[in-house]
Amino acid sequence: MNLEDHAGDILRKARSSGPLTPEAAAALAGLTTAEYAALEDTGKAVRPPNFAVIASALGLSAPKLEKIYAGWLPAPVDLGQWRELRQITTSRGGNTVHCYLAWDEGTRDAAVFDTGFEAEPIIKLIAENELQLRHLFITHTHHDHIEAMEPLRQRFPQMRIHTDAKAAPPQHKNRRNDCVHVGSLRVSNRETTGHAEDGVTYLIGNWPEDAPHVAIVGDCLFAGSMGGARQLLDHAKQKVREQVFSLPPDTLICPGHGPLTTVVQEKAHNPFFQ
Ligand SMILES: [Zn+2]
């Protein structure tokens, strides 16, 4: 799986959070305005950009950005060590999004994290594995993450909904110290706003055989990047540092877009963090 963001996407996200114009950014990168525009669009440049200068002007790590430019990918993850955890990927109009299904092998209690664009693949997995869908946890209410909520609710009317959305009825709202049991699995939540005002990360722990914690992060963090946050980028980065990078190094990060990664790999490779 490709990264969600190439080096040009990262530059654009960092640049659009501050006052730097494309012309000024081009000059710092040692490129013409047209060459720099192509770099933001494609992640490639006709000659090597001056990453040291442009990255430091944008608050990015130059060596990490250069590695992304050169094709870094996180190590592939075998989800078989978590029982049970599945990634479900759906697409619409060129936008691809992941949601996640976790369950207790013994009790067959299950929880889904976001819905993606279609309910059908989720319903199919639940039927195939003879699960009881007890909970829907929403990382944020951007439409690609909740598009299939209504059909899922109709199919599983007993399912409890968990969200930080301000407009949600009180019984659906996360409280910061909630610990939700899904069979023997334990789900807690952490505020990770910035990309979205209702952004929340769910931490799934107590896996069989001591498998590492799993963080369902929505779009607050991607492998090698993060969801766009415009003027709130500094706030978004601070939330990731406090709420995600404080987790154990081997914590599996399950983002809404792009490949799976881990806390240790993001600390080492994510250019948004020095
Ligand atoms: Zn989003």
XYZ file of C-alpha atoms and ligand atoms in Angstrom:
275
model
C 0.000 0.000 0.000
C 1.307 3.463 -0.925
C 1.649 6.186 1.678
C -1.415 8.429 1.920
C 0.792 11.497 1.407
C 3.865 11.923 -0.794
C 6.563 14.494 0.002
C 4.655 17.165 -1.956
C 1.449 16.598 0.047
C 3.460 16.971 3.245
C 5.013 20.234 2.015
C 1.603 21.598 1.027
C 0.004 20.674 4.361
C 2.832 22.327 6.281
C 2.883 25.392 3.994
C -0.889 25.953 4.077
C -0.788 26.037 7.885
C 1.249 29.256 7.771
C 1.946 32.411 5.765
C 4.533 31.076 3.271
C 3.439 31.598 -0.358
C 4.207 28.980 -3.047
C 6.642 31.474 -4.630
C 8.545 31.946 -1.377
C 8.527 28.187 -0.735
C 9.881 27.581 -4.253
C 12.755 30.003 -3.653
C 13.627 28.282 -0.353
C 13.528 24.877 -2.050
C 15.817 26.137 -4.820
C 13.173 25.459 -7.489
C 11.249 27.623 -9.941
C 7.626 28.312 -9.001
C 6.465 25.816 -11.647
C 8.912 23.152 -10.443
C 7.790 23.662 -6.847
C 4.105 23.455 -7.844
C 4.854 20.156 -9.592
C 6.640 18.918 -6.449
C 3.575 19.665 -4.274
C 1.327 17.971 -6.858
C 3.332 14.834 -7.594
C 5.897 14.422 -4.820
C 8.649 14.547 -7.433
C 10.981 17.268 -8.691
C 13.169 17.532 -11.775
C 16.213 18.050 -9.521
C 16.721 17.469 -5.817
C 14.975 20.208 -3.792
C 16.880 21.911 -0.977
C 15.086 19.980 1.750
C 17.258 21.366 4.550
C 16.078 24.941 3.912
C 12.422 24.382 2.944
C 11.813 21.825 5.707
C 13.219 24.036 8.439
C 11.150 27.010 7.198
C 8.022 24.840 7.461
C 8.828 23.183 10.795
C 9.372 19.795 9.158
C 12.245 17.370 9.703
C 14.476 17.558 6.605
C 16.052 14.070 6.932
C 12.640 12.458 7.477
C 11.103 14.342 4.542
C 14.018 13.300 2.331
C 13.430 9.661 3.253
C 9.747 9.955 2.295
C 10.847 11.585 -0.984
C 13.158 8.598 -1.544
C 10.322 6.089 -1.010
C 10.209 5.153 2.700
C 7.387 2.800 3.707
C 6.568 1.399 7.168
C 7.327 -2.288 7.758
C 4.413 -4.495 6.644
C 2.184 -5.636 9.520
C 0.725 -9.128 9.953
C -2.654 -8.528 11.617
C -2.769 -12.230 12.582
C -1.093 -11.480 15.921
C -4.207 -9.571 17.086
C -7.199 -11.796 17.649
C -9.183 -10.534 16.135
C -8.612 -7.364 14.168
C -9.493 -6.618 10.546
C -8.983 -3.623 8.287
C -11.835 -2.914 5.861
C -11.088 -0.615 2.932
C -13.725 1.081 0.768
C -13.444 3.709 -1.980
C -15.592 6.301 -3.651
C -14.669 8.868 -6.296
C -10.942 8.265 -5.842
C -11.073 8.592 -2.039
C -10.068 5.419 -0.176
C -10.751 5.023 3.545
C -10.187 2.308 6.139
C -12.409 1.235 8.971
C -11.591 -1.488 11.494
C -13.407 -4.397 13.104
C -12.220 -5.928 16.382
C -13.720 -8.801 18.308
C -13.235 -11.203 21.189
C -12.676 -14.715 19.838
C -14.434 -16.260 22.815
C -17.576 -14.179 23.351
C -17.842 -13.056 19.652
C -18.596 -9.520 20.883
C -17.473 -7.064 18.221
C -16.854 -3.359 17.725
C -16.438 -1.406 14.514
C -14.319 1.751 14.334
C -15.713 4.138 11.680
C -17.804 2.784 8.815
C -16.104 3.835 5.585
C -18.279 4.212 2.496
C -20.137 0.880 2.595
C -21.843 -1.184 5.282
C -21.855 -4.374 3.198
C -18.232 -5.525 3.791
C -18.700 -4.980 7.547
C -22.000 -6.877 7.619
C -20.409 -9.716 5.644
C -17.481 -10.101 8.070
C -19.882 -10.060 11.022
C -22.034 -12.782 9.472
C -19.073 -14.936 8.373
C -17.544 -14.844 11.844
C -20.863 -15.139 13.725
C -20.261 -11.942 15.689
C -22.483 -9.706 17.785
C -21.831 -6.091 16.794
C -22.131 -4.216 20.098
C -20.355 -0.902 19.440
C -19.590 1.673 16.764
C -16.711 3.984 17.679
C -16.364 7.092 15.502
C -12.923 8.732 15.208
C -14.400 11.913 13.665
C -17.438 12.818 11.602
C -15.837 13.607 8.226
C -18.163 12.015 5.703
C -15.758 9.346 4.394
C -15.503 7.897 7.917
C -19.239 7.739 8.653
C -20.872 7.391 5.233
C -22.252 3.904 6.021
C -23.505 4.747 9.526
C -27.225 4.762 8.694
C -27.371 1.372 6.930
C -25.252 -0.085 9.735
C -27.587 1.322 12.395
C -30.602 -0.078 10.579
C -29.002 -3.523 10.418
C -27.762 -3.433 14.058
C -30.221 -1.218 15.980
C -28.834 -2.321 19.370
C -25.304 -1.159 18.503
C -24.028 1.541 20.877
C -22.503 4.605 19.257
C -19.484 6.425 20.668
C -18.408 9.826 19.363
C -17.007 13.233 20.293
C -19.376 14.971 17.838
C -20.831 18.055 19.520
C -24.249 17.524 17.934
C -24.548 13.896 19.099
C -27.163 12.947 21.704
C -25.625 12.825 25.204
C -25.852 9.031 25.480
C -23.516 8.683 22.473
C -20.839 11.041 23.707
C -17.453 9.773 24.856
C -16.323 10.626 28.324
C -12.545 10.855 28.653
C -12.298 8.161 31.309
C -14.641 5.675 29.603
C -13.427 2.096 29.388
C -15.710 0.046 27.152
C -15.559 -3.753 27.344
C -15.829 -5.666 24.063
C -15.703 -9.194 25.469
C -12.267 -9.217 27.122
C -10.966 -6.330 24.989
C -10.844 -2.869 26.574
C -11.444 0.320 24.603
C -10.470 3.719 25.982
C -10.422 7.086 24.214
C -8.085 10.069 23.895
C -8.774 13.510 22.468
C -6.869 14.020 19.203
C -8.428 17.167 17.756
C -6.876 19.415 15.106
C -7.654 17.678 11.812
C -11.256 17.506 13.054
C -12.871 19.323 15.980
C -14.363 16.016 17.154
C -11.208 13.954 16.529
C -10.677 11.086 18.963
C -8.288 8.125 19.096
C -9.479 4.798 20.467
C -7.016 2.562 22.235
C -7.787 -1.170 22.235
C -5.960 -3.156 24.909
C -5.999 -6.456 26.770
C -5.472 -8.555 23.628
C -4.927 -12.309 23.923
C -1.267 -13.404 24.119
C -0.217 -9.878 25.089
C -0.410 -8.559 21.547
C 0.520 -4.842 21.528
C -2.070 -2.113 22.051
C -3.912 -0.922 18.964
C -4.607 2.796 18.393
C -7.407 3.625 15.957
C -6.340 7.179 15.159
C -8.687 8.310 12.387
C -6.884 11.042 10.443
C -4.875 12.591 13.289
C -1.850 10.595 12.108
C -0.878 8.720 8.925
C 2.198 6.633 8.210
C 4.714 9.385 7.394
C 2.165 12.220 7.580
C -1.039 13.437 9.226
C -4.482 14.674 8.230
C -4.560 18.311 7.102
C -5.223 20.778 9.922
C -4.547 24.191 8.337
C -4.132 26.846 11.067
C -4.584 24.167 13.746
C -1.511 22.194 12.663
C 0.507 23.050 15.786
C -2.427 22.033 17.980
C -2.854 18.788 15.997
C 0.850 17.956 16.359
C 0.721 18.654 20.079
C -2.218 16.241 20.475
C -0.331 13.516 18.581
C 2.746 14.031 20.756
C 0.745 13.900 23.995
C -1.889 11.308 23.174
C -0.293 8.944 20.622
C 3.491 9.190 20.919
C 3.150 8.622 24.674
C 1.866 5.084 23.982
C 4.215 2.055 24.118
C 6.597 1.970 21.086
C 5.137 -1.218 19.617
C 1.556 0.163 19.661
C -0.049 -0.541 16.279
C -1.351 2.627 14.623
C -4.422 2.075 12.449
C -5.022 5.246 10.406
C -8.050 6.165 8.326
C -5.915 6.307 5.177
C -2.670 4.679 4.019
C -0.641 1.839 5.554
C -0.580 0.547 9.119
C 2.355 1.726 11.202
C 3.629 1.821 14.786
C 4.484 4.485 17.345
C 8.213 3.750 17.106
C 8.228 4.026 13.317
C 6.294 7.312 13.307
C 8.612 8.866 15.876
C 11.549 7.885 13.650
C 10.062 8.726 10.230
C 7.178 11.204 10.412
C 8.493 14.556 9.056
C 5.918 16.561 11.050
C 7.805 15.612 14.204
C 11.449 16.580 14.758
Zn -10.868 13.342 8.151
